[in-house]
Protein backbone atom coordinates (compact mmCIF):
# COMPACT_ATOMS: atom_id res chain seq x y z
CA UNK A 1 0.00 0.00 0.00
CA UNK A 2 1.00 3.61 -0.11
CA UNK A 3 1.59 3.61 3.66
CA UNK A 4 4.25 0.94 3.23
CA UNK A 5 2.15 -1.99 4.48
CA UNK A 6 2.11 -5.22 2.60
CA UNK A 7 -1.28 -6.76 1.72
CA UNK A 8 -1.37 -10.54 1.97
CA UNK A 9 -4.53 -12.17 0.62
CA UNK A 10 -5.95 -14.86 2.92
CA UNK A 11 -8.42 -17.41 1.68
CA UNK A 12 -10.55 -19.08 4.31
CA UNK A 13 -13.22 -21.66 3.80
CA UNK A 14 -15.44 -23.67 6.15
CA UNK A 15 -14.45 -27.27 6.83
CA UNK A 16 -15.46 -30.30 8.86
CA UNK A 17 -13.15 -31.69 11.52
CA UNK A 18 -11.71 -34.99 10.21
CA UNK A 19 -10.18 -35.85 13.60
CA UNK A 20 -13.65 -36.85 14.84
CA UNK A 21 -13.82 -39.70 12.31
CA UNK A 22 -12.66 -43.18 13.41
CA UNK A 23 -10.10 -45.22 11.53
CA UNK A 24 -11.61 -48.53 12.68
CA UNK A 25 -15.07 -49.70 13.74
CA UNK A 26 -14.95 -53.12 15.44
CA UNK A 27 -18.17 -55.01 16.18
CA UNK A 28 -16.28 -57.61 18.22
CA UNK A 29 -17.83 -61.08 18.56
CA UNK A 30 -21.42 -61.35 17.37
CA UNK A 31 -23.65 -64.45 17.47
CA UNK A 32 -24.56 -66.09 14.17
CA UNK A 33 -27.93 -64.96 12.87
CA UNK A 34 -28.09 -61.79 14.97
CA UNK A 35 -27.76 -58.22 13.70
CA UNK A 36 -25.70 -55.51 15.39
CA UNK A 37 -25.97 -51.86 14.40
CA UNK A 38 -23.65 -48.92 14.92
CA UNK A 39 -24.05 -45.30 13.90
CA UNK A 40 -21.16 -43.30 12.49
CA UNK A 41 -21.93 -39.58 12.89
CA UNK A 42 -20.26 -37.08 10.58
CA UNK A 43 -20.54 -33.64 12.14
CA UNK A 44 -20.33 -30.15 10.74
CA UNK A 45 -19.76 -27.22 13.10
CA UNK A 46 -20.02 -24.44 10.51
CA UNK A 47 -22.94 -22.73 8.82
CA UNK A 48 -22.42 -24.54 5.48
CA UNK A 49 -23.65 -27.96 4.39
CA UNK A 50 -21.37 -30.50 2.70
CA UNK A 51 -22.02 -33.49 0.50
CA UNK A 52 -20.30 -36.78 1.28
CA UNK A 53 -19.70 -40.00 -0.64
CA UNK A 54 -18.57 -43.40 0.64
CA UNK A 55 -16.67 -45.75 -1.64
CA UNK A 56 -15.91 -49.41 -0.93
CA UNK A 57 -12.20 -50.16 -1.39
CA UNK A 58 -11.91 -53.74 -0.04
CA UNK A 59 -14.27 -56.44 1.21
CA UNK A 60 -13.59 -59.85 2.67
CA UNK A 61 -16.53 -61.93 3.81
CA UNK A 62 -19.85 -63.19 2.50
CA UNK A 63 -21.87 -60.63 0.58
CA UNK A 64 -24.31 -58.91 2.93
CA UNK A 65 -22.51 -59.61 6.23
CA UNK A 66 -21.51 -55.94 6.56
CA UNK A 67 -23.90 -53.35 5.20
CA UNK A 68 -23.38 -49.59 5.10
CA UNK A 69 -25.77 -46.84 4.19
CA UNK A 70 -26.44 -44.35 2.92
CA UNK A 71 -23.42 -44.33 0.62
CA UNK A 72 -23.89 -40.63 -0.20
CA UNK A 73 -25.75 -37.75 1.35
CA UNK A 74 -25.59 -34.28 2.83
CA UNK A 75 -24.07 -33.18 6.13
CA UNK A 76 -26.38 -30.36 7.27
CA UNK A 77 -25.05 -26.99 8.41
CA UNK A 78 -24.33 -27.01 12.17
CA UNK A 79 -25.53 -30.61 12.36
CA UNK A 80 -24.51 -34.13 11.56
CA UNK A 81 -25.36 -36.99 9.23
CA UNK A 82 -25.43 -40.59 10.44
CA UNK A 83 -24.11 -43.52 8.50
CA UNK A 84 -25.59 -46.85 9.60
CA UNK A 85 -23.24 -49.83 9.89
CA UNK A 86 -24.89 -53.28 10.17
CA UNK A 87 -23.11 -56.55 10.87
CA UNK A 88 -24.94 -59.88 10.66
CA UNK A 89 -22.55 -62.85 10.51
CA UNK A 90 -23.60 -65.75 8.31
CA UNK A 91 -20.61 -68.03 9.06
CA UNK A 92 -18.00 -68.64 11.76
CA UNK A 93 -15.36 -66.26 10.47
CA UNK A 94 -14.38 -62.60 10.38
CA UNK A 95 -15.55 -60.02 7.87
CA UNK A 96 -13.74 -56.82 6.92
CA UNK A 97 -14.80 -53.82 4.87
CA UNK A 98 -12.55 -50.89 3.98
CA UNK A 99 -14.32 -47.64 3.07
CA UNK A 100 -13.18 -44.26 1.81
CA UNK A 101 -15.09 -41.12 2.79
CA UNK A 102 -14.95 -38.07 0.53
CA UNK A 103 -16.41 -34.72 1.56
CA UNK A 104 -17.07 -31.87 -0.89
CA UNK A 105 -14.85 -29.29 0.71
CA UNK A 106 -11.64 -27.76 -0.62
CA UNK A 107 -8.44 -29.63 0.27
CA UNK A 108 -10.23 -32.50 2.01
CA UNK A 109 -8.05 -35.60 2.04
CA UNK A 110 -10.14 -38.76 1.66
CA UNK A 111 -10.61 -40.50 5.01
CA UNK A 112 -10.09 -44.27 4.95
CA UNK A 113 -11.51 -46.49 7.70
CA UNK A 114 -12.30 -50.16 8.18
CA UNK A 115 -15.28 -52.00 9.60
CA UNK A 116 -14.62 -55.46 11.09
CA UNK A 117 -16.65 -58.09 12.90
CA UNK A 118 -16.29 -61.72 13.95
CA UNK A 119 -18.63 -64.50 14.96
CA UNK A 120 -17.96 -66.85 17.82
CA UNK A 121 -18.91 -70.53 18.04
CA UNK A 122 -21.34 -71.57 20.71
CA UNK A 123 -23.28 -68.31 20.96
CA UNK A 124 -26.36 -69.71 19.24
CA UNK A 125 -26.26 -72.87 21.36
CA UNK A 126 -25.92 -70.90 24.61
CA UNK A 127 -28.81 -68.65 23.63
CA UNK A 128 -31.03 -71.66 22.88
CA UNK A 129 -30.06 -73.40 26.13
CA UNK A 130 -31.09 -70.33 28.13
CA UNK A 131 -34.39 -70.17 26.23
CA UNK A 132 -35.05 -73.87 26.78
CA UNK A 133 -34.24 -73.70 30.50
CA UNK A 134 -36.52 -70.68 31.01
CA UNK A 135 -39.42 -72.31 29.13
CA UNK A 136 -38.96 -75.50 31.15
CA UNK A 137 -39.81 -73.51 34.27
CA UNK A 138 -43.16 -72.42 32.77
CA UNK A 139 -45.62 -75.36 32.85
CA UNK A 140 -48.05 -75.80 29.96
CA UNK A 141 -51.45 -75.28 31.60
CA UNK A 142 -53.26 -76.67 28.52
CA UNK A 143 -51.86 -80.12 29.39
CA UNK A 144 -53.16 -79.73 32.94
CA UNK A 145 -56.61 -78.39 32.00
CA UNK A 146 -58.15 -80.05 35.05
CA UNK A 147 -55.38 -78.83 37.36
CA UNK A 148 -55.98 -76.01 39.76
CA UNK A 149 -53.82 -72.90 40.08
CA UNK A 150 -52.29 -74.38 43.23
CA UNK A 151 -51.30 -77.52 41.27
CA UNK A 152 -49.64 -75.40 38.58
CA UNK A 153 -47.72 -73.38 41.19
CA UNK A 154 -46.56 -76.57 42.91
CA UNK A 155 -45.34 -77.95 39.58
CA UNK A 156 -43.47 -74.71 38.79
CA UNK A 157 -41.90 -74.69 42.27
CA UNK A 158 -40.78 -78.28 41.80
CA UNK A 159 -39.15 -77.51 38.43
CA UNK A 160 -37.42 -74.43 39.86
CA UNK A 161 -36.10 -76.51 42.77
CA UNK A 162 -34.76 -79.15 40.36
CA UNK A 163 -32.88 -76.52 38.34
CA UNK A 164 -31.55 -74.89 41.54
CA UNK A 165 -30.32 -78.29 42.79
CA UNK A 166 -28.58 -78.93 39.46
CA UNK A 167 -26.91 -75.51 39.54
CA UNK A 168 -25.85 -76.01 43.18
CA UNK A 169 -24.35 -79.36 42.21
CA UNK A 170 -22.43 -77.62 39.40
CA UNK A 171 -21.23 -74.83 41.71
CA UNK A 172 -19.88 -77.39 44.18
CA UNK A 173 -17.93 -78.94 41.32
CA UNK A 174 -16.74 -75.52 40.09
CA UNK A 175 -19.07 -75.41 37.07
CA UNK A 176 -22.68 -74.66 36.19
CA UNK A 177 -25.43 -76.77 34.68
CA UNK A 178 -24.44 -75.52 31.24
CA UNK A 179 -20.79 -76.45 31.78
CA UNK A 180 -21.84 -79.96 32.81
CA UNK A 181 -23.83 -80.32 29.62
CA UNK A 182 -20.89 -79.07 27.53
CA UNK A 183 -18.50 -81.38 29.37
CA UNK A 184 -20.69 -84.45 28.96
CA UNK A 185 -21.03 -83.88 25.23
CA UNK A 186 -17.32 -83.18 24.85
CA UNK A 187 -16.44 -86.22 26.95
CA UNK A 188 -18.69 -88.47 24.87
CA UNK A 189 -17.18 -87.20 21.64
CA UNK A 190 -13.65 -87.70 22.99
CA UNK A 191 -14.42 -91.25 24.17
CA UNK A 192 -15.94 -92.08 20.77
CA UNK A 193 -12.83 -90.82 18.98
CA UNK A 194 -10.48 -92.82 21.19
CA UNK A 195 -12.19 -96.11 20.36
PDB file of C-alpha atoms in Angstrom:
ATOM      1  CA  UNK A   1       0.000   0.000   0.000  1.00  0.00           C
ATOM      2  CA  UNK A   2       0.998   3.609  -0.109  1.00  0.00           C
ATOM      3  CA  UNK A   3       1.587   3.607   3.657  1.00  0.00           C
ATOM      4  CA  UNK A   4       4.254   0.940   3.235  1.00  0.00           C
ATOM      5  CA  UNK A   5       2.151  -1.991   4.480  1.00  0.00           C
ATOM      6  CA  UNK A   6       2.107  -5.216   2.603  1.00  0.00           C
ATOM      7  CA  UNK A   7      -1.281  -6.762   1.718  1.00  0.00           C
ATOM      8  CA  UNK A   8      -1.369 -10.543   1.966  1.00  0.00           C
ATOM      9  CA  UNK A   9      -4.532 -12.171   0.624  1.00  0.00           C
ATOM     10  CA  UNK A  10      -5.954 -14.858   2.917  1.00  0.00           C
ATOM     11  CA  UNK A  11      -8.418 -17.408   1.679  1.00  0.00           C
ATOM     12  CA  UNK A  12     -10.550 -19.075   4.313  1.00  0.00           C
ATOM     13  CA  UNK A  13     -13.217 -21.656   3.804  1.00  0.00           C
ATOM     14  CA  UNK A  14     -15.435 -23.674   6.149  1.00  0.00           C
ATOM     15  CA  UNK A  15     -14.450 -27.273   6.833  1.00  0.00           C
ATOM     16  CA  UNK A  16     -15.462 -30.296   8.858  1.00  0.00           C
ATOM     17  CA  UNK A  17     -13.151 -31.690  11.516  1.00  0.00           C
ATOM     18  CA  UNK A  18     -11.706 -34.995  10.210  1.00  0.00           C
ATOM     19  CA  UNK A  19     -10.178 -35.854  13.601  1.00  0.00           C
ATOM     20  CA  UNK A  20     -13.653 -36.852  14.841  1.00  0.00           C
ATOM     21  CA  UNK A  21     -13.816 -39.696  12.312  1.00  0.00           C
ATOM     22  CA  UNK A  22     -12.663 -43.175  13.407  1.00  0.00           C
ATOM     23  CA  UNK A  23     -10.098 -45.220  11.532  1.00  0.00           C
ATOM     24  CA  UNK A  24     -11.612 -48.530  12.685  1.00  0.00           C
ATOM     25  CA  UNK A  25     -15.067 -49.700  13.743  1.00  0.00           C
ATOM     26  CA  UNK A  26     -14.948 -53.118  15.442  1.00  0.00           C
ATOM     27  CA  UNK A  27     -18.169 -55.011  16.180  1.00  0.00           C
ATOM     28  CA  UNK A  28     -16.278 -57.607  18.222  1.00  0.00           C
ATOM     29  CA  UNK A  29     -17.826 -61.080  18.561  1.00  0.00           C
ATOM     30  CA  UNK A  30     -21.423 -61.355  17.369  1.00  0.00           C
ATOM     31  CA  UNK A  31     -23.649 -64.451  17.469  1.00  0.00           C
ATOM     32  CA  UNK A  32     -24.562 -66.091  14.172  1.00  0.00           C
ATOM     33  CA  UNK A  33     -27.933 -64.955  12.872  1.00  0.00           C
ATOM     34  CA  UNK A  34     -28.094 -61.790  14.973  1.00  0.00           C
ATOM     35  CA  UNK A  35     -27.761 -58.222  13.696  1.00  0.00           C
ATOM     36  CA  UNK A  36     -25.702 -55.510  15.387  1.00  0.00           C
ATOM     37  CA  UNK A  37     -25.970 -51.862  14.395  1.00  0.00           C
ATOM     38  CA  UNK A  38     -23.654 -48.918  14.920  1.00  0.00           C
ATOM     39  CA  UNK A  39     -24.046 -45.302  13.898  1.00  0.00           C
ATOM     40  CA  UNK A  40     -21.155 -43.304  12.493  1.00  0.00           C
ATOM     41  CA  UNK A  41     -21.927 -39.584  12.888  1.00  0.00           C
ATOM     42  CA  UNK A  42     -20.256 -37.079  10.581  1.00  0.00           C
ATOM     43  CA  UNK A  43     -20.543 -33.637  12.144  1.00  0.00           C
ATOM     44  CA  UNK A  44     -20.335 -30.149  10.741  1.00  0.00           C
ATOM     45  CA  UNK A  45     -19.755 -27.224  13.100  1.00  0.00           C
ATOM     46  CA  UNK A  46     -20.018 -24.437  10.515  1.00  0.00           C
ATOM     47  CA  UNK A  47     -22.943 -22.728   8.816  1.00  0.00           C
ATOM     48  CA  UNK A  48     -22.417 -24.544   5.481  1.00  0.00           C
ATOM     49  CA  UNK A  49     -23.651 -27.958   4.387  1.00  0.00           C
ATOM     50  CA  UNK A  50     -21.374 -30.495   2.703  1.00  0.00           C
ATOM     51  CA  UNK A  51     -22.017 -33.489   0.501  1.00  0.00           C
ATOM     52  CA  UNK A  52     -20.304 -36.778   1.278  1.00  0.00           C
ATOM     53  CA  UNK A  53     -19.703 -40.001  -0.638  1.00  0.00           C
ATOM     54  CA  UNK A  54     -18.569 -43.400   0.640  1.00  0.00           C
ATOM     55  CA  UNK A  55     -16.673 -45.751  -1.636  1.00  0.00           C
ATOM     56  CA  UNK A  56     -15.912 -49.415  -0.925  1.00  0.00           C
ATOM     57  CA  UNK A  57     -12.205 -50.164  -1.386  1.00  0.00           C
ATOM     58  CA  UNK A  58     -11.911 -53.737  -0.042  1.00  0.00           C
ATOM     59  CA  UNK A  59     -14.275 -56.441   1.213  1.00  0.00           C
ATOM     60  CA  UNK A  60     -13.591 -59.854   2.673  1.00  0.00           C
ATOM     61  CA  UNK A  61     -16.532 -61.928   3.812  1.00  0.00           C
ATOM     62  CA  UNK A  62     -19.847 -63.191   2.495  1.00  0.00           C
ATOM     63  CA  UNK A  63     -21.872 -60.626   0.576  1.00  0.00           C
ATOM     64  CA  UNK A  64     -24.311 -58.912   2.933  1.00  0.00           C
ATOM     65  CA  UNK A  65     -22.514 -59.610   6.229  1.00  0.00           C
ATOM     66  CA  UNK A  66     -21.514 -55.941   6.564  1.00  0.00           C
ATOM     67  CA  UNK A  67     -23.902 -53.353   5.204  1.00  0.00           C
ATOM     68  CA  UNK A  68     -23.382 -49.590   5.098  1.00  0.00           C
ATOM     69  CA  UNK A  69     -25.773 -46.839   4.193  1.00  0.00           C
ATOM     70  CA  UNK A  70     -26.436 -44.350   2.923  1.00  0.00           C
ATOM     71  CA  UNK A  71     -23.416 -44.326   0.619  1.00  0.00           C
ATOM     72  CA  UNK A  72     -23.891 -40.634  -0.195  1.00  0.00           C
ATOM     73  CA  UNK A  73     -25.749 -37.745   1.348  1.00  0.00           C
ATOM     74  CA  UNK A  74     -25.586 -34.277   2.826  1.00  0.00           C
ATOM     75  CA  UNK A  75     -24.074 -33.181   6.131  1.00  0.00           C
ATOM     76  CA  UNK A  76     -26.382 -30.355   7.270  1.00  0.00           C
ATOM     77  CA  UNK A  77     -25.053 -26.990   8.414  1.00  0.00           C
ATOM     78  CA  UNK A  78     -24.332 -27.008  12.170  1.00  0.00           C
ATOM     79  CA  UNK A  79     -25.534 -30.611  12.355  1.00  0.00           C
ATOM     80  CA  UNK A  80     -24.507 -34.134  11.561  1.00  0.00           C
ATOM     81  CA  UNK A  81     -25.358 -36.992   9.226  1.00  0.00           C
ATOM     82  CA  UNK A  82     -25.435 -40.587  10.445  1.00  0.00           C
ATOM     83  CA  UNK A  83     -24.107 -43.524   8.495  1.00  0.00           C
ATOM     84  CA  UNK A  84     -25.591 -46.855   9.601  1.00  0.00           C
ATOM     85  CA  UNK A  85     -23.237 -49.831   9.887  1.00  0.00           C
ATOM     86  CA  UNK A  86     -24.887 -53.278  10.168  1.00  0.00           C
ATOM     87  CA  UNK A  87     -23.109 -56.553  10.871  1.00  0.00           C
ATOM     88  CA  UNK A  88     -24.941 -59.877  10.663  1.00  0.00           C
ATOM     89  CA  UNK A  89     -22.549 -62.850  10.512  1.00  0.00           C
ATOM     90  CA  UNK A  90     -23.596 -65.749   8.308  1.00  0.00           C
ATOM     91  CA  UNK A  91     -20.609 -68.034   9.062  1.00  0.00           C
ATOM     92  CA  UNK A  92     -18.005 -68.645  11.757  1.00  0.00           C
ATOM     93  CA  UNK A  93     -15.358 -66.255  10.471  1.00  0.00           C
ATOM     94  CA  UNK A  94     -14.377 -62.603  10.379  1.00  0.00           C
ATOM     95  CA  UNK A  95     -15.551 -60.024   7.872  1.00  0.00           C
ATOM     96  CA  UNK A  96     -13.738 -56.820   6.924  1.00  0.00           C
ATOM     97  CA  UNK A  97     -14.805 -53.824   4.875  1.00  0.00           C
ATOM     98  CA  UNK A  98     -12.555 -50.885   3.983  1.00  0.00           C
ATOM     99  CA  UNK A  99     -14.323 -47.638   3.073  1.00  0.00           C
ATOM    100  CA  UNK A 100     -13.178 -44.256   1.811  1.00  0.00           C
ATOM    101  CA  UNK A 101     -15.086 -41.122   2.786  1.00  0.00           C
ATOM    102  CA  UNK A 102     -14.947 -38.071   0.530  1.00  0.00           C
ATOM    103  CA  UNK A 103     -16.415 -34.718   1.555  1.00  0.00           C
ATOM    104  CA  UNK A 104     -17.071 -31.866  -0.886  1.00  0.00           C
ATOM    105  CA  UNK A 105     -14.852 -29.286   0.712  1.00  0.00           C
ATOM    106  CA  UNK A 106     -11.640 -27.762  -0.617  1.00  0.00           C
ATOM    107  CA  UNK A 107      -8.439 -29.628   0.271  1.00  0.00           C
ATOM    108  CA  UNK A 108     -10.233 -32.500   2.013  1.00  0.00           C
ATOM    109  CA  UNK A 109      -8.052 -35.596   2.041  1.00  0.00           C
ATOM    110  CA  UNK A 110     -10.143 -38.764   1.660  1.00  0.00           C
ATOM    111  CA  UNK A 111     -10.607 -40.500   5.015  1.00  0.00           C
ATOM    112  CA  UNK A 112     -10.087 -44.274   4.947  1.00  0.00           C
ATOM    113  CA  UNK A 113     -11.508 -46.486   7.700  1.00  0.00           C
ATOM    114  CA  UNK A 114     -12.296 -50.155   8.178  1.00  0.00           C
ATOM    115  CA  UNK A 115     -15.279 -52.001   9.604  1.00  0.00           C
ATOM    116  CA  UNK A 116     -14.622 -55.459  11.095  1.00  0.00           C
ATOM    117  CA  UNK A 117     -16.647 -58.087  12.897  1.00  0.00           C
ATOM    118  CA  UNK A 118     -16.294 -61.721  13.947  1.00  0.00           C
ATOM    119  CA  UNK A 119     -18.626 -64.496  14.960  1.00  0.00           C
ATOM    120  CA  UNK A 120     -17.958 -66.846  17.823  1.00  0.00           C
ATOM    121  CA  UNK A 121     -18.908 -70.529  18.035  1.00  0.00           C
ATOM    122  CA  UNK A 122     -21.339 -71.575  20.713  1.00  0.00           C
ATOM    123  CA  UNK A 123     -23.282 -68.306  20.964  1.00  0.00           C
ATOM    124  CA  UNK A 124     -26.365 -69.709  19.236  1.00  0.00           C
ATOM    125  CA  UNK A 125     -26.262 -72.869  21.355  1.00  0.00           C
ATOM    126  CA  UNK A 126     -25.921 -70.900  24.606  1.00  0.00           C
ATOM    127  CA  UNK A 127     -28.807 -68.647  23.629  1.00  0.00           C
ATOM    128  CA  UNK A 128     -31.033 -71.658  22.881  1.00  0.00           C
ATOM    129  CA  UNK A 129     -30.057 -73.400  26.134  1.00  0.00           C
ATOM    130  CA  UNK A 130     -31.092 -70.333  28.130  1.00  0.00           C
ATOM    131  CA  UNK A 131     -34.394 -70.168  26.234  1.00  0.00           C
ATOM    132  CA  UNK A 132     -35.052 -73.871  26.783  1.00  0.00           C
ATOM    133  CA  UNK A 133     -34.236 -73.702  30.501  1.00  0.00           C
ATOM    134  CA  UNK A 134     -36.520 -70.683  31.010  1.00  0.00           C
ATOM    135  CA  UNK A 135     -39.419 -72.308  29.131  1.00  0.00           C
ATOM    136  CA  UNK A 136     -38.962 -75.501  31.150  1.00  0.00           C
ATOM    137  CA  UNK A 137     -39.805 -73.508  34.269  1.00  0.00           C
ATOM    138  CA  UNK A 138     -43.157 -72.416  32.769  1.00  0.00           C
ATOM    139  CA  UNK A 139     -45.623 -75.357  32.846  1.00  0.00           C
ATOM    140  CA  UNK A 140     -48.054 -75.797  29.960  1.00  0.00           C
ATOM    141  CA  UNK A 141     -51.445 -75.284  31.598  1.00  0.00           C
ATOM    142  CA  UNK A 142     -53.263 -76.673  28.524  1.00  0.00           C
ATOM    143  CA  UNK A 143     -51.861 -80.122  29.393  1.00  0.00           C
ATOM    144  CA  UNK A 144     -53.161 -79.733  32.936  1.00  0.00           C
ATOM    145  CA  UNK A 145     -56.614 -78.389  32.002  1.00  0.00           C
ATOM    146  CA  UNK A 146     -58.153 -80.049  35.047  1.00  0.00           C
ATOM    147  CA  UNK A 147     -55.381 -78.828  37.360  1.00  0.00           C
ATOM    148  CA  UNK A 148     -55.976 -76.006  39.763  1.00  0.00           C
ATOM    149  CA  UNK A 149     -53.821 -72.900  40.081  1.00  0.00           C
ATOM    150  CA  UNK A 150     -52.292 -74.377  43.228  1.00  0.00           C
ATOM    151  CA  UNK A 151     -51.300 -77.522  41.273  1.00  0.00           C
ATOM    152  CA  UNK A 152     -49.645 -75.396  38.580  1.00  0.00           C
ATOM    153  CA  UNK A 153     -47.725 -73.381  41.188  1.00  0.00           C
ATOM    154  CA  UNK A 154     -46.562 -76.566  42.906  1.00  0.00           C
ATOM    155  CA  UNK A 155     -45.344 -77.946  39.584  1.00  0.00           C
ATOM    156  CA  UNK A 156     -43.472 -74.705  38.787  1.00  0.00           C
ATOM    157  CA  UNK A 157     -41.904 -74.686  42.271  1.00  0.00           C
ATOM    158  CA  UNK A 158     -40.776 -78.282  41.800  1.00  0.00           C
ATOM    159  CA  UNK A 159     -39.152 -77.511  38.433  1.00  0.00           C
ATOM    160  CA  UNK A 160     -37.422 -74.434  39.863  1.00  0.00           C
ATOM    161  CA  UNK A 161     -36.104 -76.511  42.775  1.00  0.00           C
ATOM    162  CA  UNK A 162     -34.757 -79.151  40.356  1.00  0.00           C
ATOM    163  CA  UNK A 163     -32.878 -76.518  38.344  1.00  0.00           C
ATOM    164  CA  UNK A 164     -31.551 -74.890  41.537  1.00  0.00           C
ATOM    165  CA  UNK A 165     -30.320 -78.290  42.786  1.00  0.00           C
ATOM    166  CA  UNK A 166     -28.584 -78.931  39.463  1.00  0.00           C
ATOM    167  CA  UNK A 167     -26.915 -75.505  39.539  1.00  0.00           C
ATOM    168  CA  UNK A 168     -25.853 -76.010  43.177  1.00  0.00           C
ATOM    169  CA  UNK A 169     -24.347 -79.365  42.208  1.00  0.00           C
ATOM    170  CA  UNK A 170     -22.433 -77.622  39.404  1.00  0.00           C
ATOM    171  CA  UNK A 171     -21.226 -74.830  41.714  1.00  0.00           C
ATOM    172  CA  UNK A 172     -19.882 -77.390  44.185  1.00  0.00           C
ATOM    173  CA  UNK A 173     -17.928 -78.942  41.324  1.00  0.00           C
ATOM    174  CA  UNK A 174     -16.743 -75.521  40.088  1.00  0.00           C
ATOM    175  CA  UNK A 175     -19.071 -75.408  37.071  1.00  0.00           C
ATOM    176  CA  UNK A 176     -22.678 -74.662  36.190  1.00  0.00           C
ATOM    177  CA  UNK A 177     -25.432 -76.772  34.684  1.00  0.00           C
ATOM    178  CA  UNK A 178     -24.443 -75.517  31.237  1.00  0.00           C
ATOM    179  CA  UNK A 179     -20.792 -76.451  31.780  1.00  0.00           C
ATOM    180  CA  UNK A 180     -21.835 -79.957  32.812  1.00  0.00           C
ATOM    181  CA  UNK A 181     -23.833 -80.315  29.619  1.00  0.00           C
ATOM    182  CA  UNK A 182     -20.890 -79.070  27.533  1.00  0.00           C
ATOM    183  CA  UNK A 183     -18.500 -81.380  29.373  1.00  0.00           C
ATOM    184  CA  UNK A 184     -20.685 -84.452  28.965  1.00  0.00           C
ATOM    185  CA  UNK A 185     -21.028 -83.877  25.232  1.00  0.00           C
ATOM    186  CA  UNK A 186     -17.315 -83.175  24.851  1.00  0.00           C
ATOM    187  CA  UNK A 187     -16.437 -86.224  26.945  1.00  0.00           C
ATOM    188  CA  UNK A 188     -18.690 -88.471  24.866  1.00  0.00           C
ATOM    189  CA  UNK A 189     -17.177 -87.199  21.636  1.00  0.00           C
ATOM    190  CA  UNK A 190     -13.648 -87.695  22.985  1.00  0.00           C
ATOM    191  CA  UNK A 191     -14.421 -91.251  24.173  1.00  0.00           C
ATOM    192  CA  UNK A 192     -15.935 -92.082  20.774  1.00  0.00           C
ATOM    193  CA  UNK A 193     -12.827 -90.816  18.979  1.00  0.00           C
ATOM    194  CA  UNK A 194     -10.475 -92.820  21.194  1.00  0.00           C
ATOM    195  CA  UNK A 195     -12.191 -96.108  20.356  1.00  0.00           C
TER     196      UNK A 195
END
